[in-house]
Amino acid sequence: MKKKLIIELLSDLCVSDGGVYNSAIDTDVCYDKEGFPFIPGKRLRGCLRESAHDLREWGYVIDENKIFGVPGKETNSSVVRIGNAYLTDRKEYDELAGNTKRHSLLHPQNILDQFSYVRTQTALDYESGVADNTSLRTLRVVKKGLTFEADIEIDDENENEILSSVETCCKIMRHMGIARTRGLGEVKVKVEKCKTDQAKHIIELKEGSTRIDYRIRLKEPVICKSVNGEEGRTMDYIEGSKILGLVLEALNKKSISYTDLTSLGKIHFSNAYIGKAGKRYVEVPACYYSIKNNSKDYLDYSIPGCKAKENEQPSMMKHRYIDADTSGNLQTLSVSTVERYHHSRPEDKGIGRALSNNANDRNQFYQISSIEEGQEFFGYIVGAPEQIKEIYSVLTSLDTAYIGYGRRSEYGRVEMEITRCSNTGENEKESCRRLMVKLEAPTIIYNDRAFYSIDRKDLIKEVNSALEIGEEVNPKAYINYTTIGGFNVTWELKKPTLEVFDKGTVLIYEFAEPVKVALGSR
């Protein structure tokens, strides 16, 4: 069930983003990169949960943990999904800004000034009757009278009962944001019907297709937690396991389990990497070296005889995503990330701020790193025709998808679009004298004793076996390493943290005579 929350500002509002602006504003509001203010979904969820808590204390029967989730729980336990609240006329504003071709007057701060203004406040010395030294503070507030709307989705068998509880919470929700007891943050909230989604273009599935290529457009920031830094740091790509989880969640509703899916044959979900103009960019090969003080040229050590000139200082290229044209020129693309600040308040409502910096304490101030919305990522799925048929039916039936962490509010909303269906063909051996093998994703290798290994000999042995060539063949290797981990939602346990071979790792083979190798389907 899809609905929308309508939030009308009956007074000025300050939903703080935890930051400052140019040392001129001490407390700023939340606004997007275009300059339009918004209300984060997590703030809405927190305020509605607070209303549910009040209702329960007044004797109203309501399961706030089921509706809004269990605080601090890793898994998505909530049956209600609340998105960010944006201005009701946001689409019209975007069209107007687009028609003006982003004139310099449409700087984000100029746009923000149309919907907000700055207040000043100070503290008084009651003995002298004058302002305390260094007590002047500036506060930006969103103007009263504006209306915001947020998408809300309910995924439960008793959706009408859940909706009734949410509507009741909205009726008693009267304030939000900071300085609620000082005239700010008075709101009126109600639930309304949601407009029907427009039909999307769907690529036809060809008979016998074994591969689906897809595009992911980020409509909200997406959190792909990194093993280093947890919430404070995100990976810059979308793991294939997240797409697998999305597909399995939908298949489970059709009574198709992971075992049923894999029993039809081998299946592979690639990582989704950033791209543009329909192209999927990939990690730069570890055999590519940049040249100091030369941003145009580079050295490709996979080419026989390639070496630096006497006055050149080569160094391995840093992590980046690239696409090479027919002339060998590299087009690079970076992933934009965004930091957002959050806090959880103490149970004592008289305290309106976080009390602890301890990561294990619920009453804390913290930040979350995420992949910024508006970007596109590309990936593919390879499997047997029966598997691809089931996955195709899932992807084409999803109006909107949610991936990553925090997807029950504020994060993770994406649009998935199938861009191509094709047949990868049979695995055949091809004859070659030179061959470059590049890892397109982090790779876990086991040694002969069944332990995780980062020994290049074990990697070479694994690749040689896949290519169906002798173990004695020893290629030239350019190695990248990384650390992986994660969290198993089903078991509610952390995965082991491992050091593995990273994407971009390259093995270069040179044979005296042409050799047939099993390149496999690509």
Short mmCIF file of C-alpha atoms in Angstrom, two decimals:
data_model
loop_
_atom_site.label_atom_id
_atom_site.label_comp_id
_atom_site.label_asym_id
_atom_site.label_seq_id
_atom_site.Cartn_x
_atom_site.Cartn_y
_atom_site.Cartn_z
CA MET A 1 0.00 0.00 0.00
CA LYS A 2 1.32 3.40 -1.01
CA LYS A 3 0.22 6.65 0.59
CA LYS A 4 1.72 10.07 1.18
CA LEU A 5 2.17 12.26 4.22
CA ILE A 6 1.22 15.93 3.89
CA ILE A 7 3.10 18.21 6.31
CA GLU A 8 1.84 21.79 6.55
CA LEU A 9 4.02 24.29 8.42
CA LEU A 10 1.92 26.30 10.87
CA SER A 11 5.04 28.12 12.10
CA ASP A 12 8.63 28.50 11.01
CA LEU A 13 10.58 25.23 11.08
CA CYS A 14 14.21 24.31 11.62
CA VAL A 15 15.06 20.70 10.91
CA SER A 16 18.79 21.00 11.50
CA ASP A 17 21.31 19.20 9.30
CA GLY A 18 23.96 19.38 12.03
CA GLY A 19 26.17 21.73 10.05
CA VAL A 20 26.95 25.41 9.59
CA TYR A 21 27.12 27.61 6.51
CA ASN A 22 30.23 29.67 5.84
CA SER A 23 30.62 30.54 9.55
CA ALA A 24 27.67 32.93 9.12
CA ILE A 25 24.92 30.49 10.19
CA ASP A 26 25.41 28.42 13.32
CA THR A 27 22.41 26.13 12.80
CA ASP A 28 21.38 25.35 9.23
CA VAL A 29 18.37 23.51 7.80
CA CYS A 30 18.35 20.43 5.57
CA TYR A 31 18.37 21.26 1.86
CA ASP A 32 19.39 19.40 -1.30
CA LYS A 33 22.10 20.28 -3.80
CA GLU A 34 19.68 22.46 -5.78
CA GLY A 35 18.87 24.53 -2.69
CA PHE A 36 15.34 23.25 -1.95
CA PRO A 37 14.64 22.54 1.75
CA PHE A 38 13.37 19.10 2.74
CA ILE A 39 12.46 17.14 5.85
CA PRO A 40 14.51 13.93 6.27
CA GLY A 41 12.55 10.72 6.52
CA LYS A 42 14.36 9.73 9.70
CA ARG A 43 13.08 12.88 11.45
CA LEU A 44 9.52 12.11 10.37
CA ARG A 45 9.85 8.54 11.59
CA GLY A 46 11.25 9.69 14.92
CA CYS A 47 8.42 12.19 15.48
CA LEU A 48 5.73 9.67 14.54
CA ARG A 49 7.34 7.09 16.79
CA GLU A 50 7.28 9.63 19.61
CA SER A 51 3.55 10.11 18.97
CA ALA A 52 3.04 6.34 19.02
CA HIS A 53 4.86 6.19 22.36
CA ASP A 54 2.50 8.84 23.77
CA LEU A 55 -0.53 6.94 22.48
CA ARG A 56 0.63 3.74 24.14
CA GLU A 57 1.11 5.57 27.45
CA TRP A 58 -2.43 6.94 27.12
CA GLY A 59 -3.78 3.40 26.80
CA TYR A 60 -4.04 3.18 23.02
CA VAL A 61 -3.13 -0.30 21.72
CA ILE A 62 -0.30 0.22 19.21
CA ASP A 63 2.77 -1.84 18.32
CA GLU A 64 5.33 0.93 17.72
CA ASN A 65 8.20 -1.53 17.23
CA LYS A 66 6.35 -3.30 14.42
CA ILE A 67 5.26 -0.08 12.74
CA PHE A 68 8.45 1.96 13.11
CA GLY A 69 11.07 -0.73 13.79
CA VAL A 70 13.28 -1.56 16.75
CA PRO A 71 15.83 1.21 17.45
CA GLY A 72 19.43 0.13 16.87
CA LYS A 73 18.49 -3.11 15.12
CA GLU A 74 20.61 -3.96 12.06
CA THR A 75 17.76 -5.55 10.09
CA ASN A 76 14.84 -3.68 8.53
CA SER A 77 12.20 -4.67 11.09
CA SER A 78 9.71 -1.91 10.25
CA VAL A 79 6.64 -2.59 8.10
CA VAL A 80 6.29 1.14 7.30
CA ARG A 81 8.65 2.91 4.92
CA ILE A 82 8.81 6.73 5.15
CA GLY A 83 10.70 8.79 2.58
CA ASN A 84 12.00 12.34 2.67
CA ALA A 85 9.39 15.11 2.57
CA TYR A 86 9.87 17.53 -0.33
CA LEU A 87 8.01 20.68 -1.34
CA THR A 88 4.68 19.82 -2.96
CA ASP A 89 5.51 21.99 -6.00
CA ARG A 90 9.06 20.68 -6.34
CA LYS A 91 8.55 19.24 -9.85
CA GLU A 92 7.24 22.57 -11.13
CA TYR A 93 10.25 24.36 -9.61
CA ASP A 94 12.62 21.87 -11.28
CA GLU A 95 10.96 22.40 -14.67
CA LEU A 96 11.19 26.17 -14.26
CA ALA A 97 14.87 25.94 -13.33
CA GLY A 98 15.53 23.62 -16.27
CA ASN A 99 13.88 26.01 -18.73
CA THR A 100 16.17 28.82 -17.58
CA LYS A 101 19.23 26.62 -18.23
CA ARG A 102 20.47 27.03 -14.68
CA HIS A 103 21.06 30.78 -14.70
CA SER A 104 23.59 32.08 -12.19
CA LEU A 105 20.69 33.53 -10.21
CA LEU A 106 19.64 29.97 -9.48
CA HIS A 107 22.54 29.34 -7.16
CA PRO A 108 21.42 26.93 -4.38
CA GLN A 109 21.73 29.64 -1.74
CA ASN A 110 19.53 31.98 -3.81
CA ILE A 111 16.89 29.28 -4.15
CA LEU A 112 17.10 28.48 -0.43
CA ASP A 113 16.59 32.16 0.41
CA GLN A 114 13.16 32.03 -1.28
CA PHE A 115 11.94 29.44 1.22
CA SER A 116 13.83 30.38 4.37
CA TYR A 117 15.34 33.25 6.32
CA VAL A 118 17.86 33.74 9.13
CA ARG A 119 17.00 34.48 12.76
CA THR A 120 19.39 35.67 15.45
CA GLN A 121 19.22 34.99 19.16
CA THR A 122 21.32 35.64 22.20
CA ALA A 123 21.48 34.93 25.93
CA LEU A 124 20.96 37.63 28.56
CA ASP A 125 22.94 38.25 31.71
CA TYR A 126 20.10 38.63 34.21
CA GLU A 127 22.19 40.72 36.61
CA SER A 128 23.32 43.33 34.07
CA GLY A 129 20.40 42.99 31.65
CA VAL A 130 22.67 42.89 28.60
CA ALA A 131 23.64 40.09 26.25
CA ASP A 132 26.30 37.63 27.35
CA ASN A 133 29.59 37.83 25.51
CA THR A 134 29.96 35.38 22.56
CA SER A 135 26.33 34.26 22.95
CA LEU A 136 25.01 35.60 19.63
CA ARG A 137 23.74 32.72 17.46
CA THR A 138 22.21 32.61 13.98
CA LEU A 139 19.53 30.12 13.00
CA ARG A 140 18.08 29.47 9.57
CA VAL A 141 14.39 28.53 9.49
CA VAL A 142 12.01 27.41 6.74
CA LYS A 143 9.07 29.79 6.29
CA LYS A 144 5.67 28.91 7.69
CA GLY A 145 2.86 28.23 5.23
CA LEU A 146 4.90 25.87 3.06
CA THR A 147 3.65 22.33 2.45
CA PHE A 148 5.77 19.21 2.14
CA GLU A 149 4.84 15.69 1.12
CA ALA A 150 6.55 12.35 1.73
CA ASP A 151 5.93 8.89 0.30
CA ILE A 152 4.85 6.26 2.78
CA GLU A 153 4.57 2.53 2.05
CA ILE A 154 3.09 -0.25 4.18
CA ASP A 155 4.20 -3.84 3.65
CA ASP A 156 2.08 -6.01 5.92
CA GLU A 157 -0.88 -8.37 5.72
CA ASN A 158 -2.87 -6.10 8.04
CA GLU A 159 -2.07 -2.93 6.09
CA ASN A 160 -5.42 -1.26 6.84
CA GLU A 161 -4.88 -1.71 10.57
CA ILE A 162 -1.32 -0.35 10.31
CA LEU A 163 -2.55 2.59 8.23
CA SER A 164 -5.15 3.43 10.87
CA SER A 165 -2.43 3.51 13.54
CA VAL A 166 -0.21 5.75 11.41
CA GLU A 167 -3.12 8.14 10.78
CA THR A 168 -3.76 8.33 14.52
CA CYS A 169 -0.08 9.13 15.13
CA CYS A 170 -0.31 11.92 12.54
CA LYS A 171 -3.33 13.44 14.28
CA ILE A 172 -1.49 13.99 17.56
CA MET A 173 1.82 15.01 15.98
CA ARG A 174 2.00 18.75 16.55
CA HIS A 175 5.69 19.74 16.53
CA MET A 176 9.00 18.73 15.01
CA GLY A 177 12.51 20.09 14.58
CA ILE A 178 14.45 22.14 17.13
CA ALA A 179 13.25 24.97 19.42
CA ARG A 180 9.78 23.43 19.63
CA THR A 181 9.11 25.22 22.93
CA ARG A 182 10.23 28.56 21.49
CA GLY A 183 7.64 29.00 18.76
CA LEU A 184 9.21 26.86 16.03
CA GLY A 185 8.14 23.60 14.45
CA GLU A 186 4.34 23.62 14.74
CA VAL A 187 2.97 21.35 12.00
CA LYS A 188 -0.20 19.69 10.79
CA VAL A 189 0.24 16.18 9.38
CA LYS A 190 -2.25 14.00 7.52
CA VAL A 191 -2.28 10.96 5.22
CA GLU A 192 -3.60 11.16 1.67
CA LYS A 193 -3.85 8.90 -1.35
CA CYS A 194 -0.82 8.62 -3.59
CA LYS A 195 -0.92 9.31 -7.31
CA THR A 196 -0.55 6.30 -9.59
CA ASP A 197 2.91 5.74 -11.05
CA GLN A 198 3.47 6.33 -14.74
CA ALA A 199 4.11 3.29 -16.91
CA LYS A 200 7.79 2.71 -17.61
CA HIS A 201 9.48 1.50 -20.79
CA ILE A 202 10.26 -2.23 -20.62
CA ILE A 203 12.77 -4.08 -22.81
CA GLU A 204 11.26 -7.27 -24.24
CA LEU A 205 12.79 -10.53 -23.01
CA LYS A 206 14.21 -12.55 -25.89
CA GLU A 207 13.65 -16.29 -25.87
CA GLY A 208 16.65 -18.13 -24.45
CA SER A 209 18.24 -15.00 -22.95
CA THR A 210 20.97 -15.76 -20.41
CA ARG A 211 21.96 -12.21 -19.50
CA ILE A 212 20.16 -9.11 -18.29
CA ASP A 213 21.88 -5.71 -18.25
CA TYR A 214 20.33 -3.10 -15.98
CA ARG A 215 20.63 0.55 -14.95
CA ILE A 216 20.06 1.84 -11.42
CA ARG A 217 19.11 5.49 -10.90
CA LEU A 218 19.49 6.71 -7.33
CA LYS A 219 16.40 8.67 -6.25
CA GLU A 220 17.72 8.89 -2.68
CA PRO A 221 21.19 8.46 -1.17
CA VAL A 222 22.18 4.79 -0.91
CA ILE A 223 24.20 3.35 1.99
CA CYS A 224 26.56 0.50 1.10
CA LYS A 225 28.41 0.11 4.37
CA SER A 226 32.16 -0.27 4.19
CA VAL A 227 33.87 -2.70 6.52
CA ASN A 228 36.13 0.23 7.44
CA GLY A 229 34.15 2.87 9.26
CA GLU A 230 30.68 1.25 9.28
CA GLU A 231 28.06 4.05 9.05
CA GLY A 232 30.77 6.69 8.81
CA ARG A 233 31.95 5.41 5.44
CA THR A 234 30.28 3.90 2.39
CA MET A 235 31.60 1.91 -0.54
CA ASP A 236 31.40 3.66 -3.89
CA TYR A 237 29.59 0.84 -5.70
CA ILE A 238 26.54 -1.37 -5.19
CA GLU A 239 27.36 -4.96 -4.38
CA GLY A 240 25.78 -7.71 -6.45
CA SER A 241 24.59 -9.31 -3.20
CA LYS A 242 22.23 -6.36 -2.67
CA ILE A 243 20.65 -6.94 -6.08
CA LEU A 244 20.42 -10.65 -5.28
CA GLY A 245 18.68 -9.82 -1.99
CA LEU A 246 16.24 -7.53 -3.79
CA VAL A 247 15.36 -10.29 -6.27
CA LEU A 248 15.04 -12.99 -3.61
CA GLU A 249 12.77 -10.80 -1.48
CA ALA A 250 10.38 -10.51 -4.42
CA LEU A 251 10.69 -14.20 -5.38
CA ASN A 252 9.90 -15.27 -1.80
CA LYS A 253 6.50 -13.63 -2.17
CA LYS A 254 5.95 -15.97 -5.12
CA SER A 255 7.05 -18.92 -2.93
CA ILE A 256 10.33 -19.28 -4.84
CA SER A 257 13.33 -19.74 -2.54
CA TYR A 258 17.04 -19.23 -3.17
CA THR A 259 17.43 -23.01 -3.37
CA ASP A 260 14.71 -23.19 -6.03
CA LEU A 261 16.45 -20.46 -8.03
CA THR A 262 19.95 -21.99 -7.88
CA SER A 263 18.65 -25.48 -8.66
CA LEU A 264 17.97 -24.21 -12.20
CA GLY A 265 21.69 -23.61 -12.81
CA LYS A 266 24.59 -21.32 -11.97
CA ILE A 267 23.78 -17.65 -11.59
CA HIS A 268 25.93 -14.54 -11.20
CA PHE A 269 24.97 -11.05 -10.00
CA SER A 270 27.66 -8.52 -10.89
CA ASN A 271 28.48 -5.44 -8.86
CA ALA A 272 26.86 -2.27 -10.15
CA TYR A 273 29.48 0.36 -10.97
CA ILE A 274 28.95 4.01 -11.81
CA GLY A 275 28.44 5.00 -15.43
CA LYS A 276 27.00 7.62 -17.74
CA ALA A 277 25.54 7.85 -21.24
CA GLY A 278 24.60 4.17 -20.99
CA LYS A 279 28.19 3.02 -20.35
CA ARG A 280 29.35 1.04 -17.35
CA TYR A 281 32.71 2.26 -16.05
CA VAL A 282 35.09 -0.23 -14.42
CA GLU A 283 38.04 -0.16 -12.05
CA VAL A 284 41.31 1.00 -13.61
CA PRO A 285 43.65 -1.98 -14.25
CA ALA A 286 46.53 -2.23 -11.80
CA CYS A 287 48.96 -2.35 -14.76
CA TYR A 288 48.07 1.24 -15.69
CA TYR A 289 50.52 3.80 -14.31
CA SER A 290 50.14 7.56 -14.27
CA ILE A 291 52.99 9.94 -15.08
CA LYS A 292 53.93 12.74 -12.71
CA ASN A 293 52.98 16.20 -14.01
CA ASN A 294 51.27 14.63 -17.04
CA SER A 295 47.49 14.29 -16.81
CA LYS A 296 46.96 13.27 -20.45
CA ASP A 297 49.21 10.24 -20.93
CA TYR A 298 49.66 7.01 -18.98
CA LEU A 299 51.71 3.82 -19.17
CA ASP A 300 50.06 0.47 -19.92
CA TYR A 301 52.45 -2.26 -18.79
CA SER A 302 50.29 -4.94 -20.39
CA ILE A 303 51.77 -3.80 -23.74
CA PRO A 304 55.07 -5.56 -24.54
CA GLY A 305 58.06 -3.26 -24.29
CA CYS A 306 56.17 -0.51 -22.46
CA LYS A 307 58.49 1.43 -20.14
CA ALA A 308 58.86 4.92 -18.80
CA LYS A 309 61.08 7.45 -20.49
CA GLU A 310 64.14 8.76 -18.74
CA ASN A 311 62.43 11.94 -17.46
CA GLU A 312 59.11 10.27 -16.53
CA GLN A 313 58.16 9.28 -12.99
CA PRO A 314 55.44 6.60 -13.14
CA SER A 315 53.23 5.60 -10.21
CA MET A 316 50.35 3.16 -9.95
CA MET A 317 47.04 4.86 -10.66
CA LYS A 318 44.88 5.43 -7.63
CA HIS A 319 41.42 3.89 -7.38
CA ARG A 320 39.13 5.30 -10.07
CA TYR A 321 36.49 4.17 -12.56
CA ILE A 322 37.37 4.42 -16.26
CA ASP A 323 36.12 3.86 -19.77
CA ALA A 324 38.65 3.67 -22.63
CA ASP A 325 37.73 4.74 -26.17
CA THR A 326 39.05 3.14 -29.37
CA SER A 327 42.12 5.40 -29.28
CA GLY A 328 43.03 4.32 -25.76
CA ASN A 329 42.07 7.64 -24.16
CA LEU A 330 40.75 7.22 -20.63
CA GLN A 331 37.48 8.78 -19.50
CA THR A 332 37.33 8.84 -15.70
CA LEU A 333 34.28 9.09 -13.48
CA SER A 334 34.13 9.62 -9.73
CA VAL A 335 31.38 8.60 -7.34
CA SER A 336 29.93 11.45 -5.28
CA THR A 337 29.22 10.74 -1.65
CA VAL A 338 27.36 12.83 0.92
CA GLU A 339 27.57 13.07 4.71
CA ARG A 340 24.40 13.46 6.74
CA TYR A 341 24.19 14.02 10.46
CA HIS A 342 21.72 12.31 12.75
CA HIS A 343 21.08 12.03 16.45
CA SER A 344 18.97 9.91 18.75
CA ARG A 345 17.38 11.69 21.71
CA PRO A 346 17.19 10.40 25.27
CA GLU A 347 13.93 8.92 26.49
CA ASP A 348 13.53 11.97 28.71
CA LYS A 349 11.67 14.37 26.38
CA GLY A 350 12.81 17.33 28.42
CA ILE A 351 16.26 16.85 26.89
CA GLY A 352 16.26 17.79 23.21
CA ARG A 353 19.78 16.82 22.31
CA ALA A 354 22.11 13.83 22.19
CA LEU A 355 24.04 13.24 25.39
CA SER A 356 26.75 10.79 24.34
CA ASN A 357 29.48 10.36 21.73
CA ASN A 358 29.73 6.66 22.53
CA ALA A 359 28.93 4.61 19.42
CA ASN A 360 27.30 1.94 21.60
CA ASP A 361 24.96 4.42 23.29
CA ARG A 362 21.53 5.05 21.75
CA ASN A 363 21.55 8.69 22.89
CA GLN A 364 24.26 9.82 20.51
CA PHE A 365 25.12 12.20 17.70
CA TYR A 366 26.45 10.43 14.60
CA GLN A 367 26.96 10.81 10.88
CA ILE A 368 26.17 8.56 7.94
CA SER A 369 28.08 8.45 4.67
CA SER A 370 26.11 7.50 1.56
CA ILE A 371 26.30 7.52 -2.23
CA GLU A 372 24.68 10.75 -3.40
CA GLU A 373 21.35 10.61 -5.22
CA GLY A 374 21.05 11.42 -8.92
CA GLN A 375 23.85 9.10 -10.09
CA GLU A 376 23.53 6.04 -12.33
CA PHE A 377 25.02 2.60 -11.80
CA PHE A 378 25.18 -0.30 -14.24
CA GLY A 379 25.41 -4.05 -13.73
CA TYR A 380 24.31 -7.37 -15.19
CA ILE A 381 22.93 -10.78 -14.23
CA VAL A 382 23.99 -14.01 -15.97
CA GLY A 383 22.20 -17.33 -15.54
CA ALA A 384 20.19 -20.09 -17.18
CA PRO A 385 17.21 -19.04 -19.35
CA GLU A 386 14.72 -20.25 -16.69
CA GLN A 387 16.46 -18.15 -14.02
CA ILE A 388 16.65 -15.08 -16.23
CA LYS A 389 12.94 -15.43 -16.99
CA GLU A 390 12.04 -15.38 -13.29
CA ILE A 391 14.38 -12.46 -12.56
CA TYR A 392 13.02 -10.54 -15.55
CA SER A 393 9.47 -10.87 -14.20
CA VAL A 394 10.63 -9.49 -10.85
CA LEU A 395 12.56 -6.50 -12.19
CA THR A 396 9.81 -5.46 -14.59
CA SER A 397 7.17 -5.62 -11.84
CA LEU A 398 9.06 -3.30 -9.46
CA ASP A 399 7.84 0.28 -9.68
CA THR A 400 10.40 1.36 -7.12
CA ALA A 401 13.12 -0.62 -5.38
CA TYR A 402 14.96 -0.11 -2.09
CA ILE A 403 18.52 -1.30 -1.51
CA GLY A 404 21.24 -0.84 1.08
CA TYR A 405 20.97 0.13 4.73
CA GLY A 406 18.46 2.60 6.19
CA ARG A 407 16.04 1.85 3.40
CA ARG A 408 12.97 2.12 5.63
CA SER A 409 13.45 5.88 5.82
CA GLU A 410 15.45 8.51 3.93
CA TYR A 411 17.86 6.14 2.16
CA GLY A 412 17.92 3.50 -0.56
CA ARG A 413 15.13 4.37 -3.02
CA VAL A 414 16.19 3.60 -6.60
CA GLU A 415 14.68 3.02 -10.02
CA MET A 416 15.83 -0.09 -11.88
CA GLU A 417 15.57 -0.35 -15.63
CA ILE A 418 16.50 -3.28 -17.87
CA THR A 419 18.65 -1.97 -20.71
CA ARG A 420 19.33 -5.19 -22.62
CA CYS A 421 18.49 -8.89 -22.74
CA SER A 422 20.92 -11.12 -24.61
CA ASN A 423 22.35 -14.61 -24.96
CA THR A 424 25.95 -14.96 -23.83
CA GLY A 425 26.50 -18.10 -25.92
CA GLU A 426 28.32 -21.29 -25.06
CA ASN A 427 31.72 -21.41 -23.38
CA GLU A 428 34.31 -22.02 -26.07
CA LYS A 429 38.09 -22.16 -26.18
CA GLU A 430 39.91 -19.48 -28.11
CA SER A 431 43.49 -19.49 -29.38
CA CYS A 432 45.79 -16.67 -28.28
CA ARG A 433 49.43 -15.84 -27.55
CA ARG A 434 48.84 -12.94 -25.18
CA LEU A 435 46.10 -12.66 -22.62
CA MET A 436 45.22 -10.19 -19.87
CA VAL A 437 42.94 -11.33 -17.04
CA LYS A 438 41.48 -8.54 -14.89
CA LEU A 439 39.41 -8.95 -11.75
CA GLU A 440 36.21 -6.95 -12.05
CA ALA A 441 35.20 -7.49 -8.41
CA PRO A 442 36.90 -8.29 -5.07
CA THR A 443 37.83 -11.97 -5.17
CA ILE A 444 38.10 -14.51 -2.33
CA ILE A 445 40.71 -17.22 -2.93
CA TYR A 446 41.20 -20.42 -0.94
CA ASN A 447 44.50 -22.30 -0.74
CA ASP A 448 45.04 -26.08 -0.71
CA ARG A 449 44.35 -26.16 3.04
CA ALA A 450 40.93 -24.49 2.55
CA PHE A 451 42.05 -21.23 4.21
CA TYR A 452 41.51 -17.73 2.82
CA SER A 453 44.63 -16.66 0.93
CA ILE A 454 46.11 -13.46 -0.50
CA ASP A 455 49.15 -15.29 -1.92
CA ARG A 456 49.47 -14.49 -5.61
CA LYS A 457 50.44 -18.11 -6.27
CA ASP A 458 47.01 -19.25 -5.13
CA LEU A 459 45.34 -16.61 -7.31
CA ILE A 460 47.36 -17.69 -10.35
CA LYS A 461 46.54 -21.34 -9.68
CA GLU A 462 42.82 -20.53 -9.53
CA VAL A 463 42.90 -18.49 -12.75
CA ASN A 464 44.96 -21.11 -14.58
CA SER A 465 42.40 -23.73 -13.62
CA ALA A 466 39.56 -21.55 -14.93
CA LEU A 467 41.43 -20.97 -18.20
CA GLU A 468 42.17 -24.71 -18.43
CA ILE A 469 45.89 -24.24 -18.85
CA GLY A 470 48.78 -25.86 -16.95
CA GLU A 471 49.54 -24.92 -13.36
CA GLU A 472 53.18 -24.28 -14.30
CA VAL A 473 52.28 -21.20 -16.38
CA ASN A 474 53.40 -18.14 -14.43
CA PRO A 475 51.94 -14.80 -15.63
CA LYS A 476 53.11 -11.32 -14.70
CA ALA A 477 50.94 -9.99 -11.89
CA TYR A 478 49.83 -6.51 -10.80
CA ILE A 479 47.97 -6.90 -7.51
CA ASN A 480 45.45 -4.76 -5.60
CA TYR A 481 44.17 -5.70 -2.15
CA THR A 482 41.11 -4.70 -0.14
CA THR A 483 39.14 -5.73 2.96
CA ILE A 484 35.58 -7.05 2.82
CA GLY A 485 32.96 -7.98 5.40
CA GLY A 486 29.29 -7.28 5.94
CA PHE A 487 26.22 -8.38 7.82
CA ASN A 488 24.00 -11.43 7.25
CA VAL A 489 20.42 -10.21 7.63
CA THR A 490 18.95 -13.71 7.85
CA TRP A 491 21.23 -14.84 10.67
CA GLU A 492 21.60 -11.33 12.16
CA LEU A 493 25.35 -11.90 12.42
CA LYS A 494 28.36 -10.09 11.05
CA LYS A 495 30.24 -11.77 8.22
CA PRO A 496 33.97 -12.49 8.72
CA THR A 497 36.29 -9.63 7.82
CA LEU A 498 38.72 -10.78 5.12
CA GLU A 499 41.61 -9.31 3.17
CA VAL A 500 41.14 -10.27 -0.49
CA PHE A 501 42.32 -9.49 -4.00
CA ASP A 502 40.64 -6.28 -5.12
CA LYS A 503 39.05 -5.35 -8.42
CA GLY A 504 41.63 -4.06 -10.92
CA THR A 505 44.10 -6.87 -10.20
CA VAL A 506 45.71 -7.96 -13.49
CA LEU A 507 47.46 -11.12 -14.68
CA ILE A 508 49.29 -10.91 -18.03
CA TYR A 509 50.00 -14.14 -19.92
CA GLU A 510 52.47 -14.48 -22.78
CA PHE A 511 52.84 -17.81 -24.62
CA ALA A 512 55.60 -18.85 -27.02
CA GLU A 513 53.02 -20.54 -29.26
CA PRO A 514 49.25 -19.96 -29.61
CA VAL A 515 47.39 -21.68 -26.79
CA LYS A 516 43.67 -22.46 -26.55
CA VAL A 517 42.17 -21.09 -23.35
CA ALA A 518 38.62 -21.23 -21.96
CA LEU A 519 37.60 -17.57 -21.86
CA GLY A 520 34.00 -18.39 -20.88
CA SER A 521 30.95 -16.27 -21.47
CA ARG A 522 31.18 -12.53 -20.92
#
